């Protein structure tokens, strides 16, 4: 996947292993604050505890066995204990995550999910990330943690997620479009390459992704647009790279997915 994500540029990903080396948390929640440089790829790993992954500027792309999550600043990703994941941070950012004891899995769920981060939840994440690793676990702190877990439990989920394709006939299509979302190949042309009719491929997209090829491609391009908007790229450049005929066409497609045009979306970030 690394090769596909960097195919459009001459830049290479910097592959690193997880820097978190603890074997136990020692606390119900554990703060993790760091800065991720541009083009960093944290290789696949897992933890015996849960993880709320958050970046308060920039965008992360996280691959799990379930599929691909794109996490902008107004989202966070809940990763349950022992779920393998790898992280790509194309444009860098301030990583502010919270590791969470496995006893809370029954409340937060056993599958990865993208959560909407309210102003209150954001403030709580940033507050926890100011705590020292050996913070005192008194009654007041435990009450804060209990409320934090409560807010995670009721946080709405978002659709910044594309599940993994299970059918091998979809793999070359998905792989290429991740690398080159502006590709103009039609489903008929893809069918010639993978040996299936366009009708069969569209049926497989519905089966794997609960949407047809055109909708899936539109969603993928919208998620890539979020990455590029957060990197400060102009709408004109984004439209060109994602294969839109004009900035206005890009604005219309973006609004269909997110309900607001790109400029307004950036103000909400």
XYZ file of C-alpha atoms in Angstrom:
269
model
C 0.000 0.000 0.000
C 2.928 2.365 0.681
C 3.998 2.167 -2.975
C 0.476 2.994 -4.130
C 0.121 5.991 -1.821
C 3.375 7.560 -2.993
C 3.068 6.725 -6.691
C 1.940 10.249 -7.601
C 5.091 11.937 -6.294
C 8.831 11.433 -6.128
C 8.711 11.486 -2.333
C 9.379 8.307 -0.363
C 7.676 7.285 2.839
C 9.809 7.149 5.966
C 9.034 3.775 7.510
C 9.245 3.607 11.294
C 8.177 1.094 13.903
C 5.822 2.055 16.714
C 7.781 4.139 19.204
C 5.559 3.155 22.128
C 7.483 0.412 23.924
C 5.550 -0.041 27.175
C 4.323 -3.524 27.991
C 1.522 -2.276 30.271
C -0.270 1.033 30.748
C -0.377 1.147 34.533
C -3.335 3.538 34.329
C -6.927 3.351 32.993
C -5.942 5.807 30.240
C -2.468 6.791 29.136
C -1.528 10.054 27.361
C 0.416 10.071 24.101
C 1.504 13.390 22.591
C 4.034 13.718 19.778
C 4.621 15.398 16.434
C 4.440 13.297 13.300
C 6.676 14.521 10.465
C 5.594 14.628 6.856
C 5.654 11.362 4.920
C 5.840 9.156 7.997
C 4.550 5.603 7.845
C 4.233 3.784 11.176
C 4.429 0.133 10.242
C 1.769 -2.391 11.156
C 1.557 -3.142 14.870
C -0.988 -3.794 17.592
C -1.398 -3.204 21.327
C -2.858 -5.192 24.202
C -4.940 -2.108 25.010
C -7.295 0.133 23.056
C -6.251 3.343 21.348
C -8.095 6.542 20.542
C -6.083 7.978 17.663
C -6.420 11.729 17.161
C -4.490 14.424 15.305
C -5.491 18.013 16.024
C -4.069 19.339 12.765
C -3.369 17.525 9.550
C -4.865 14.215 8.436
C -3.940 10.589 9.071
C -4.765 7.574 6.927
C -4.972 4.352 8.909
C -5.211 0.851 7.470
C -6.823 -1.937 9.488
C -8.109 -5.411 8.545
C -11.579 -3.829 8.318
C -10.522 -1.230 5.780
C -9.132 2.273 5.419
C -9.915 5.197 7.725
C -9.158 8.833 6.889
C -8.961 10.871 10.098
C -9.161 14.685 9.849
C -9.017 16.951 12.943
C -12.737 16.677 13.706
C -12.581 12.867 13.833
C -10.836 10.278 15.994
C -10.371 6.556 15.476
C -11.154 3.968 18.128
C -8.839 0.971 17.682
C -9.747 -1.945 19.973
C -7.096 -4.036 21.735
C -5.056 -6.403 19.558
C -6.268 -4.943 16.248
C -3.399 -4.576 13.752
C -3.074 -1.130 12.192
C -0.606 1.025 10.280
C -0.603 4.796 10.008
C 0.336 7.163 7.172
C 0.744 10.884 7.792
C 1.403 12.546 4.444
C 1.492 16.152 5.651
C 2.586 15.823 9.287
C 0.699 16.986 12.353
C 0.320 17.057 16.122
C -0.492 13.531 17.283
C -2.619 13.527 20.435
C -3.881 10.085 21.278
C -5.041 8.235 24.350
C -4.351 4.595 25.103
C -7.257 2.994 26.940
C -7.250 -0.081 29.182
C -8.762 -3.184 27.605
C -11.436 -3.357 30.336
C -13.276 -0.577 28.464
C -13.577 -2.599 25.249
C -17.015 -3.855 26.295
C -18.202 -0.226 26.301
C -16.328 1.097 23.265
C -16.641 -1.890 20.946
C -14.526 -4.653 19.461
C -14.246 -3.179 15.947
C -12.423 -0.065 14.775
C -14.639 2.951 14.150
C -14.272 6.620 13.303
C -15.849 8.953 15.868
C -17.010 12.553 15.542
C -15.021 14.704 17.982
C -17.156 17.360 19.651
C -15.601 20.448 21.225
C -15.993 18.815 24.641
C -14.382 15.551 23.572
C -11.528 17.421 21.887
C -10.900 19.409 25.080
C -10.843 16.187 27.114
C -8.381 14.507 24.736
C -6.054 17.514 24.831
C -6.366 17.723 28.624
C -5.415 14.071 29.116
C -2.436 14.550 26.811
C -1.037 17.173 29.200
C -0.943 14.670 32.070
C 2.373 13.121 33.122
C 2.709 9.393 32.557
C 2.586 8.758 36.321
C -0.383 11.049 36.993
C -2.030 10.489 40.397
C -5.125 8.326 40.103
C -7.324 9.966 42.722
C -11.121 10.199 42.857
C -11.247 13.394 40.804
C -9.084 11.971 38.046
C -11.091 8.755 37.942
C -14.321 10.750 37.605
C -12.775 12.643 34.679
C -11.797 9.342 33.049
C -15.290 7.931 33.575
C -16.855 10.948 31.864
C -14.289 10.717 29.053
C -15.199 7.084 28.390
C -18.894 7.982 28.577
C -18.413 10.658 25.880
C -16.572 8.172 23.667
C -19.347 5.634 24.135
C -22.034 8.041 22.889
C -19.960 9.843 20.228
C -21.522 9.558 16.750
C -19.648 7.524 14.182
C -18.602 9.024 10.854
C -18.343 7.582 7.358
C -14.668 8.469 6.806
C -14.128 4.792 6.101
C -13.797 2.521 3.099
C -13.951 -1.210 3.933
C -11.446 -3.649 2.503
C -12.363 -5.367 -0.746
C -12.789 -9.111 -0.295
C -13.010 -10.106 -3.962
C -9.625 -10.354 -5.770
C -11.140 -8.890 -8.956
C -11.559 -5.579 -7.122
C -8.030 -5.438 -5.703
C -6.279 -3.936 -8.796
C -9.070 -1.362 -9.212
C -9.028 -0.279 -5.594
C -5.225 -0.253 -5.451
C -4.847 1.901 -8.564
C -7.543 4.386 -7.564
C -6.035 4.837 -4.120
C -2.811 5.798 -5.875
C -4.431 7.723 -8.717
C -7.944 8.888 -7.753
C -8.085 11.064 -10.863
C -8.013 8.034 -13.164
C -10.615 8.330 -15.934
C -10.898 4.594 -16.623
C -14.525 3.489 -16.892
C -15.898 0.370 -15.280
C -16.061 -1.211 -18.756
C -12.332 -0.522 -19.233
C -11.565 -1.938 -15.797
C -13.591 -5.012 -16.703
C -11.352 -5.646 -19.702
C -8.307 -5.516 -17.433
C -9.585 -7.810 -14.663
C -11.648 -10.184 -16.783
C -15.165 -9.365 -15.620
C -18.128 -7.543 -17.079
C -18.973 -4.046 -15.895
C -22.245 -5.422 -14.531
C -20.379 -8.023 -12.468
C -17.918 -5.443 -11.151
C -20.664 -3.040 -10.159
C -22.420 -5.881 -8.343
C -19.174 -6.655 -6.504
C -18.797 -2.999 -5.487
C -22.310 -3.079 -4.041
C -21.555 -6.341 -2.228
C -18.217 -5.192 -0.787
C -18.868 -1.494 -0.200
C -22.663 -1.115 -0.149
C -22.397 1.320 -3.072
C -21.760 1.235 -6.804
C -18.464 2.000 -8.521
C -19.305 5.656 -9.259
C -20.378 6.335 -5.664
C -17.309 4.550 -4.300
C -14.973 6.560 -6.512
C -16.733 9.786 -5.529
C -16.302 8.972 -1.856
C -12.639 8.055 -2.303
C -11.931 11.323 -4.120
C -13.758 13.256 -1.384
C -11.647 11.632 1.326
C -8.461 12.386 -0.604
C -9.696 15.962 -1.029
C -9.937 16.295 2.765
C -6.271 15.304 3.059
C -5.268 17.874 0.446
C -7.442 20.664 1.867
C -5.903 20.178 5.301
C -2.482 20.422 3.656
C -3.419 23.861 2.332
C -3.597 22.949 -1.346
C -5.778 25.128 -3.556
C -9.128 23.910 -4.833
C -7.903 24.299 -8.409
C -4.939 21.980 -7.838
C -7.117 19.482 -5.971
C -9.678 19.481 -8.780
C -6.950 18.812 -11.353
C -5.290 16.004 -9.395
C -8.581 14.299 -8.606
C -9.774 14.351 -12.200
C -12.510 16.998 -12.059
C -13.113 19.196 -15.092
C -13.226 22.385 -13.016
C -13.123 23.767 -9.477
C -16.911 24.176 -9.570
C -17.357 20.496 -10.449
C -15.107 19.596 -7.531
C -17.092 21.884 -5.199
C -20.370 20.243 -6.224
C -19.047 16.708 -5.748
C -17.526 17.591 -2.372
C -20.801 19.113 -1.166
C -22.721 15.963 -2.152
C -20.547 13.900 0.196
C -20.056 16.291 3.128
C -23.097 18.558 2.903
C -20.998 21.736 2.718
C -18.592 23.186 0.113
C -14.824 22.876 0.707
C -14.319 26.428 2.059
C -17.025 25.984 4.653
C -15.710 22.554 5.558
C -12.256 24.018 6.221
C -13.776 26.583 8.603
C -15.356 23.733 10.568
C -12.078 21.837 10.838
